[in-house]
Short mmCIF file of C-alpha atoms in Angstrom, two decimals:
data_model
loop_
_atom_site.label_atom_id
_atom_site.label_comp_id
_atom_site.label_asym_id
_atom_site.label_seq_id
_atom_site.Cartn_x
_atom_site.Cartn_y
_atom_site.Cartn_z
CA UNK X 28 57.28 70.58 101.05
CA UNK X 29 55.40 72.59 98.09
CA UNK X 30 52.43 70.45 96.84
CA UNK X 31 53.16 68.68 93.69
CA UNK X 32 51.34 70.24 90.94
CA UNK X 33 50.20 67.75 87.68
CA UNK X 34 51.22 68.22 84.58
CA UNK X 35 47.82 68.66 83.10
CA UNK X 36 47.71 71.99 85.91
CA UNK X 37 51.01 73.43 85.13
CA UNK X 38 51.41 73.06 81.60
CA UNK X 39 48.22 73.38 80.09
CA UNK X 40 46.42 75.84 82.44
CA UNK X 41 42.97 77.16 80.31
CA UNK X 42 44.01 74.95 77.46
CA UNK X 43 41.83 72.31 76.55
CA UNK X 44 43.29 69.44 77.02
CA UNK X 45 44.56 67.16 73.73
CA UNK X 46 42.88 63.69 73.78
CA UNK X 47 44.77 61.11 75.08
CA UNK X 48 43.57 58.25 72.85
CA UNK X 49 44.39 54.98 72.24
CA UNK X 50 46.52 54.62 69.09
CA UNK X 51 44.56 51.97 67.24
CA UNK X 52 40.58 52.39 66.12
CA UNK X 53 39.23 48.72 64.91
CA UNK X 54 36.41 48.40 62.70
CA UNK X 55 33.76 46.05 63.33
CA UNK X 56 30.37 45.71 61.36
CA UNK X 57 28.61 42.81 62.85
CA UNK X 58 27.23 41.46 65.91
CA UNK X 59 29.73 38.69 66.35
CA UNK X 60 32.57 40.85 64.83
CA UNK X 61 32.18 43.63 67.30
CA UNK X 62 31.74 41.06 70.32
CA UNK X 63 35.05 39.40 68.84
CA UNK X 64 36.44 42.76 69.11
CA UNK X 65 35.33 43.60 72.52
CA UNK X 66 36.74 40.17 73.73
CA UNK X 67 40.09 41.45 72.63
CA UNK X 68 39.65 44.70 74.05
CA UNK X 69 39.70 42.56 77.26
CA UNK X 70 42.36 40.23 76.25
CA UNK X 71 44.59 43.38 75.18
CA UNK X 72 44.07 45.63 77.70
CA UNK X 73 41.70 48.44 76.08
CA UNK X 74 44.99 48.95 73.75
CA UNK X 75 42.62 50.01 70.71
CA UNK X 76 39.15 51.85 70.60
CA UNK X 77 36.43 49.39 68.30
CA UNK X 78 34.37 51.52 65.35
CA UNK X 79 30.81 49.44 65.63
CA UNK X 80 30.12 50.35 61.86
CA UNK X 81 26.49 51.03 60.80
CA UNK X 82 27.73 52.67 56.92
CA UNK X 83 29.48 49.19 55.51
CA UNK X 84 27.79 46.97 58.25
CA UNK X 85 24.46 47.62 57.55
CA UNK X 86 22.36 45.65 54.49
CA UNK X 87 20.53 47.90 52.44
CA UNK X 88 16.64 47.78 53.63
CA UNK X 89 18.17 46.86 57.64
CA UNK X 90 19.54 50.19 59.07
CA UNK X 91 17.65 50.40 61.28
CA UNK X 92 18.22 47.04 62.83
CA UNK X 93 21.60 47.32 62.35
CA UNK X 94 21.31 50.78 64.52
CA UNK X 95 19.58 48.87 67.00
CA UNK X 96 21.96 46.06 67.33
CA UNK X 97 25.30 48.40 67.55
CA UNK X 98 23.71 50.05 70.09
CA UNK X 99 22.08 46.92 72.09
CA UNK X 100 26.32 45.89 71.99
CA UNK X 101 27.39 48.91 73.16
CA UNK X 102 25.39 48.70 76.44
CA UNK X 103 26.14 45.10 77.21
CA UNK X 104 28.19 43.93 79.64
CA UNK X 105 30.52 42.59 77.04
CA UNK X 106 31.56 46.13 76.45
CA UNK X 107 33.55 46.11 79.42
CA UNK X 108 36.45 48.30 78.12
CA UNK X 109 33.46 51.52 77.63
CA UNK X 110 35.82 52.44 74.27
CA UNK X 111 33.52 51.15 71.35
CA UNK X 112 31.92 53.88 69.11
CA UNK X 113 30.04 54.02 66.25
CA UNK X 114 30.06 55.04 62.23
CA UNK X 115 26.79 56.14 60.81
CA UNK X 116 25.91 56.42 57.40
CA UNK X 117 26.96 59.67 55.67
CA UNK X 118 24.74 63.52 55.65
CA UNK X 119 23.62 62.23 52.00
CA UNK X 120 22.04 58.76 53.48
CA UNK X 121 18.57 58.84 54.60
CA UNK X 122 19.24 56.62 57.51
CA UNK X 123 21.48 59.05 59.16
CA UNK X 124 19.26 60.72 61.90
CA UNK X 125 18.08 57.32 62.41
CA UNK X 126 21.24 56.25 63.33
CA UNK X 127 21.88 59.23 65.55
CA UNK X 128 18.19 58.37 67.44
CA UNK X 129 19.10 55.16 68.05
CA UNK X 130 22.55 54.75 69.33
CA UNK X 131 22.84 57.90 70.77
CA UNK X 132 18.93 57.80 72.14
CA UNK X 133 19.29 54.33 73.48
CA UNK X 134 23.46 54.19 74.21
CA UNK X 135 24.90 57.80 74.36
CA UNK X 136 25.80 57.03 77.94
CA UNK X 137 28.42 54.60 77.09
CA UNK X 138 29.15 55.68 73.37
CA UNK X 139 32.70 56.64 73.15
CA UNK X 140 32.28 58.35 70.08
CA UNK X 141 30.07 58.73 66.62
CA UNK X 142 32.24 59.18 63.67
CA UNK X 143 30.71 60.84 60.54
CA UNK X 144 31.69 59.27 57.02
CA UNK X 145 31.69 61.53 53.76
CA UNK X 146 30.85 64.83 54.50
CA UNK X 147 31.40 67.11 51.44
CA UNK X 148 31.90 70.54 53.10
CA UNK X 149 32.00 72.23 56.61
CA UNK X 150 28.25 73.01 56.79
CA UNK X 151 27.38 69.33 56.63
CA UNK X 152 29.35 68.22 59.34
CA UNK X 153 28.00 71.09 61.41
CA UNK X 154 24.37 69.89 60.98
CA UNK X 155 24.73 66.22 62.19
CA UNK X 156 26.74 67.59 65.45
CA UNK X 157 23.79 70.21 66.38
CA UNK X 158 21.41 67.30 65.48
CA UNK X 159 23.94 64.72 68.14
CA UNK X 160 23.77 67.66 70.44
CA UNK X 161 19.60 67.83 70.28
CA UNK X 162 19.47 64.11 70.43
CA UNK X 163 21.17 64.52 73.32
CA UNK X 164 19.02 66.58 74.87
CA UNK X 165 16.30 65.26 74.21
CA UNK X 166 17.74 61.77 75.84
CA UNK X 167 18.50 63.47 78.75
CA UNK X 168 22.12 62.81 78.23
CA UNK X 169 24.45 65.47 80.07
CA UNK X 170 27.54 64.57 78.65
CA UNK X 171 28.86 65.75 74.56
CA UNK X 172 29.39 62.71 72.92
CA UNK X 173 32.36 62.84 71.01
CA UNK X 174 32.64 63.38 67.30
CA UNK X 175 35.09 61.91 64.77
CA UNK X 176 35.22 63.22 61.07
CA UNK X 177 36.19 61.50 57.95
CA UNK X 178 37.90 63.79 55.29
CA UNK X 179 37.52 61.68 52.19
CA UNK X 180 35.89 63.66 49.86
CA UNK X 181 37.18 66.71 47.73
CA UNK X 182 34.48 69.06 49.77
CA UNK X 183 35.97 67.61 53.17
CA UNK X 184 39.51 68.27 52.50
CA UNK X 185 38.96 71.98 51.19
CA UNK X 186 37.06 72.82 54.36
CA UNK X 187 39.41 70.68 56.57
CA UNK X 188 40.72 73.47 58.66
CA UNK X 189 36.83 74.84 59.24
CA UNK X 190 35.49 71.34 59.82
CA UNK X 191 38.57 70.55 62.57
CA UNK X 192 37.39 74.07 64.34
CA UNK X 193 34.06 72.98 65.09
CA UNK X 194 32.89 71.91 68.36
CA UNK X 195 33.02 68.51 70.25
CA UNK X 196 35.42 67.05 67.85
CA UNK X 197 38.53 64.94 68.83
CA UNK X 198 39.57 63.06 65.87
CA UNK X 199 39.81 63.49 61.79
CA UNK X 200 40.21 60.43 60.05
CA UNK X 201 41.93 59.82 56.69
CA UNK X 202 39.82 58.31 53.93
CA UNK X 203 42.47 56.80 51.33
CA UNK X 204 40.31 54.79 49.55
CA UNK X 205 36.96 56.72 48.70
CA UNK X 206 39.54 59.97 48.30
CA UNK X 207 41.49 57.92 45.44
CA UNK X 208 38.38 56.94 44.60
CA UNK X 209 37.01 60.42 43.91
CA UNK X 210 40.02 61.53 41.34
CA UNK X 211 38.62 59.48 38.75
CA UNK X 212 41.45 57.57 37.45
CA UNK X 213 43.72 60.74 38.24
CA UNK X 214 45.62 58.87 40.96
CA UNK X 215 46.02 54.91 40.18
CA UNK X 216 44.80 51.97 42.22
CA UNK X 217 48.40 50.84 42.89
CA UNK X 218 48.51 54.15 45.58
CA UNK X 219 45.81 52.58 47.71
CA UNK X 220 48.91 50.78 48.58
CA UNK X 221 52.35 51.40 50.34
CA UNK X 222 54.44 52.95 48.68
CA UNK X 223 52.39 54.75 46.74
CA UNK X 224 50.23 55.82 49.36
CA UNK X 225 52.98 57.87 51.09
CA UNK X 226 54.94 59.41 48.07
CA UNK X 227 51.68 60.24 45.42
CA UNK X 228 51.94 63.79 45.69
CA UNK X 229 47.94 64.43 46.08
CA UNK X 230 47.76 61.97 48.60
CA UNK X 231 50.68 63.48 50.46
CA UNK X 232 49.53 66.86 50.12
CA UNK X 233 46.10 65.36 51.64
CA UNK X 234 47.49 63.48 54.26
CA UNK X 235 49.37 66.54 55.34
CA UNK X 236 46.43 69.02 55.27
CA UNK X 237 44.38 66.57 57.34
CA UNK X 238 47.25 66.12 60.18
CA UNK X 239 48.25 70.09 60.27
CA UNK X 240 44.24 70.65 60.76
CA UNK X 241 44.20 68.42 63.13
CA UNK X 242 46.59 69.05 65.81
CA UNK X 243 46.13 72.90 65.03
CA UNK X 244 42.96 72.62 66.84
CA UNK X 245 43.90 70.27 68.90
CA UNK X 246 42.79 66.87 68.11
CA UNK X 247 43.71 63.40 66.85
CA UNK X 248 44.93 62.65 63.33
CA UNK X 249 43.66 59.13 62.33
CA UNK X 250 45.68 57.61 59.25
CA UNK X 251 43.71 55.28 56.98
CA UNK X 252 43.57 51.20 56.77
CA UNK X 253 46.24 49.01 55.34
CA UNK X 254 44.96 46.42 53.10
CA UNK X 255 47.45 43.60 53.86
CA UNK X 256 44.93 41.94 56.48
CA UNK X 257 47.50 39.21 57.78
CA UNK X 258 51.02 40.66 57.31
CA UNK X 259 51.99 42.00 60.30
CA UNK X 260 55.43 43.56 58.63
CA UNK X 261 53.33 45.63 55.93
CA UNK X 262 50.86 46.75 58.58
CA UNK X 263 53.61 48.30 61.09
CA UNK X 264 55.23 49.66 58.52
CA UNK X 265 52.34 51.63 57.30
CA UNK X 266 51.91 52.48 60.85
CA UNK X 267 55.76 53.55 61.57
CA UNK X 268 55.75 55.78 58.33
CA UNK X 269 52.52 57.59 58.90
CA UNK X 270 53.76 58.25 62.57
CA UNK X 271 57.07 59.09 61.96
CA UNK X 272 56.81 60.93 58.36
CA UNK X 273 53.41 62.48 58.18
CA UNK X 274 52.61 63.15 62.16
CA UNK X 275 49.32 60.65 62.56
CA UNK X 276 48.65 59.90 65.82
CA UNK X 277 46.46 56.72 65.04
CA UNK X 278 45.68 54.17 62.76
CA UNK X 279 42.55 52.25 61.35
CA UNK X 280 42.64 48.20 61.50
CA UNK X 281 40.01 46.73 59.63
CA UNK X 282 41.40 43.21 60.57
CA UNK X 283 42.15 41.30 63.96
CA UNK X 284 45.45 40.81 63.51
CA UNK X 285 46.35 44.59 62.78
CA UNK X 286 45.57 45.65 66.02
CA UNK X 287 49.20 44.72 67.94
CA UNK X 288 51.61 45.57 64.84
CA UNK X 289 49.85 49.29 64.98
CA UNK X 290 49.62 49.43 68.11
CA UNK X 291 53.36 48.22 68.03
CA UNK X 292 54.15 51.02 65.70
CA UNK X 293 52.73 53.65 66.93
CA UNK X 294 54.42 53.26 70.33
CA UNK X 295 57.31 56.09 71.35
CA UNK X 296 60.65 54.95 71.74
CA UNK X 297 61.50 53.22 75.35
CA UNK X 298 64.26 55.49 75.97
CA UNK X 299 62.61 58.27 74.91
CA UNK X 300 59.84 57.98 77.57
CA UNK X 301 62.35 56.69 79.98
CA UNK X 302 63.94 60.24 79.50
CA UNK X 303 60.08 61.92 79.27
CA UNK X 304 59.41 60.36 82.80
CA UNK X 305 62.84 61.68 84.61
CA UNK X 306 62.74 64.91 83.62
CA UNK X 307 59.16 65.15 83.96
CA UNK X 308 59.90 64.14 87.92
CA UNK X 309 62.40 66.49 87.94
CA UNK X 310 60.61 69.33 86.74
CA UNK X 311 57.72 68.98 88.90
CA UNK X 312 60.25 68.52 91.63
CA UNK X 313 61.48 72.07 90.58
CA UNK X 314 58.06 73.36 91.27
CA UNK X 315 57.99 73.65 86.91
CA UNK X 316 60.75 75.93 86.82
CA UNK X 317 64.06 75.09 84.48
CA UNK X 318 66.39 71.84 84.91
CA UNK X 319 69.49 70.49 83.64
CA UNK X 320 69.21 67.00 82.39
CA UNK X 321 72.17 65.50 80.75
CA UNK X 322 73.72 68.36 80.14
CA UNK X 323 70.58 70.02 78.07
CA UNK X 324 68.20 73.16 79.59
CA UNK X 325 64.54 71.57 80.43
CA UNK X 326 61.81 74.12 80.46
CA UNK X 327 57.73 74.41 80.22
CA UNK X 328 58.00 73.50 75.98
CA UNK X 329 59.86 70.72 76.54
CA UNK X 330 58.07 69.57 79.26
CA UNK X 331 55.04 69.82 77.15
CA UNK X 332 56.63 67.82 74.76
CA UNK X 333 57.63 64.73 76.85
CA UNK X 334 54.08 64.86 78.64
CA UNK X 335 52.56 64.03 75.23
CA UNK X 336 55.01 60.94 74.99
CA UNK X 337 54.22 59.70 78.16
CA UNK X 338 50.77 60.19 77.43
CA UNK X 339 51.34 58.03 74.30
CA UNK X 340 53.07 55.55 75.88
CA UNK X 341 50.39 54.92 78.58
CA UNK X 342 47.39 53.96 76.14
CA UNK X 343 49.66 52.15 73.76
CA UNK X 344 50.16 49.70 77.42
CA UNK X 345 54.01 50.52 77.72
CA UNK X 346 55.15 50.05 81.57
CA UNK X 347 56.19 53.73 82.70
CA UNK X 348 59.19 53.57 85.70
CA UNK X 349 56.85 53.76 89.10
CA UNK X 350 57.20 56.62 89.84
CA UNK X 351 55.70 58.44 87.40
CA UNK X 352 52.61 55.68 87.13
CA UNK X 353 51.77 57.02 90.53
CA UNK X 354 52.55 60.76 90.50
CA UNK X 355 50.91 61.32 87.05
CA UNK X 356 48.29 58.78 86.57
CA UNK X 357 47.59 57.21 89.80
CA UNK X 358 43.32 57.44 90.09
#
């Protein structure tokens, strides 16, 4: 019998690979938040990544204690999941490079990911990832620590395409409310909110350039918060129509009880990976080659396809058939 050859092998040989990550990022800015947050983690079975947030956690005048706490939590053995990250403050804020020194310096071994807020063009994202990358070095830290962008700003979105080809990054995030913010008046406060969010015209054109930058270059579109904190109707549907509609791959919660209706959301449809995981059997079965599978031909672009839902499935904690648990992600 042939050996079984992975997906990730056949499919994507030379590629580099798309991130498979969870579908929910939760922000936390304090000490007791983020431990709340990393509790859950536990409780929910590493479901959603946690955003330790140094730009709106931090009090003006304590930066640089709140750089030292976020990255104190990060080592502890409270993170037990290893998927909490960090926001610094933005390439205008003097505490910046502090941030960098700090949590990457003193945690870039177990940082999942820094996440840059309000850059204004290309260039500016460009200089705190070479500054990471020497912070890195000069740690002695061999891995790249991943890099998340925020398009929020005017500057950001022009340059989106340039800024999603740079190196080391695996996510752009969606800033709806600094982005309103920045027209002025132009676009009204009611389209900080659903509907409005989805059918204003700039905001849809935004949303839409972020995404389509995105997965062009092969990483993760992040949609923006909902502001309902406790409705978990409003929140999933937020999720649901930036999934389904503009092509986000996950969402912000700002709020505890966020996390499961995204999460929720975001999820593929069971029969969809039920189908994903049979013909994905079958086709490695087949050695890759073409199958039949009710009645429809199966070849290497749709196999691509239903990898990437089974991929989804697994880190939004769906229960794939057996089989494919142990073929595909077994170790």
């Amino acid at each position: 019998m042939n050996m079984l050859v992975h997906p990730k092998d056949a499919l994507f040989a030379g590629e580099r690979v798309f991130p498979a990550l969870a579908a929910c990022e939760h922000f936390a800015g304090s000490e007791k938040l983020i431990g709340k947050a990393m509790d859950l983690q536990v409780e929910y079975g590493s479901v959603f990544d946690i955003t330790c947030d140094c730009e709106d956690g931090a009090a003006s005048g304590q930066e640089r204690e709140h750089a030292v706490m976020v990255a104190r939590m990060i080592n502890s053995d409270q993170n037990k999941a290893g998927k909490a990250g960090a926001r610094i403050h933005d390439p205008a804020h003097p505490a910046w490079r502090e941030d960098v020194d700090i949590i990457v310096g003193h945690a870039g071994n177990r940082l999942a990911y820094i996440t840059i807020p309000k850059a204004t063009n290309a260039g500016q994202v460009a200089e705190v990832i070479a500054y990471i990358g020497e912070t890195e070095r000069k740690a002695g830290i061999a891995r790249k620590v991943p890099v998340h962008v925020l398009i929020e700003t005017h500057g950001a979105l022009r340059d989106v395409f340039a800024i999603a080809a740079l190196p080391h990054i695996e996510v752009l995030d969606f800033g709806l409310m600094d982005f309103v913010s920045g027209h002025h008046g132009a676009i009204p406060a009611v389209a900080m909110r659903s509907p409005g969010q989805f059918e204003h015209v700039l905001l849809a054109r935004a949303k839409a350039e972020v995404v389509a930058a995105a997965l062009a270059n092969g990483i993760v579109p992040a949609h923006n918060v909902c502001l309902s904190l406790k409705d978990p109707a409003v929140v999933a549907s937020d999720a649901r129509r930036a999934r389904r509609e503009f092509g986000f791959l996950r969402m912000w919660s700002i709020y505890p009880a966020q996390i499961q209706p995204i999460v929720d959301a975001m999820r593929p449809d069971f029969g969809e990976v039920t189908d994903a995981a049979t013909i994905l059997l079958a086709a490695q079965d087949a050695n890759w080659g073409p199958i039949q599978y009710k009645g429809e031909l199966h070849d290497r672009a749709t196999y691509r396809y239903f990898w990437a839902v089974l991929e989804k499935a697994r880190v939004t904690g769906m229960a794939l058939p057996d089989e494919a648990e142990r073929r595909f992600f077994a170790g």
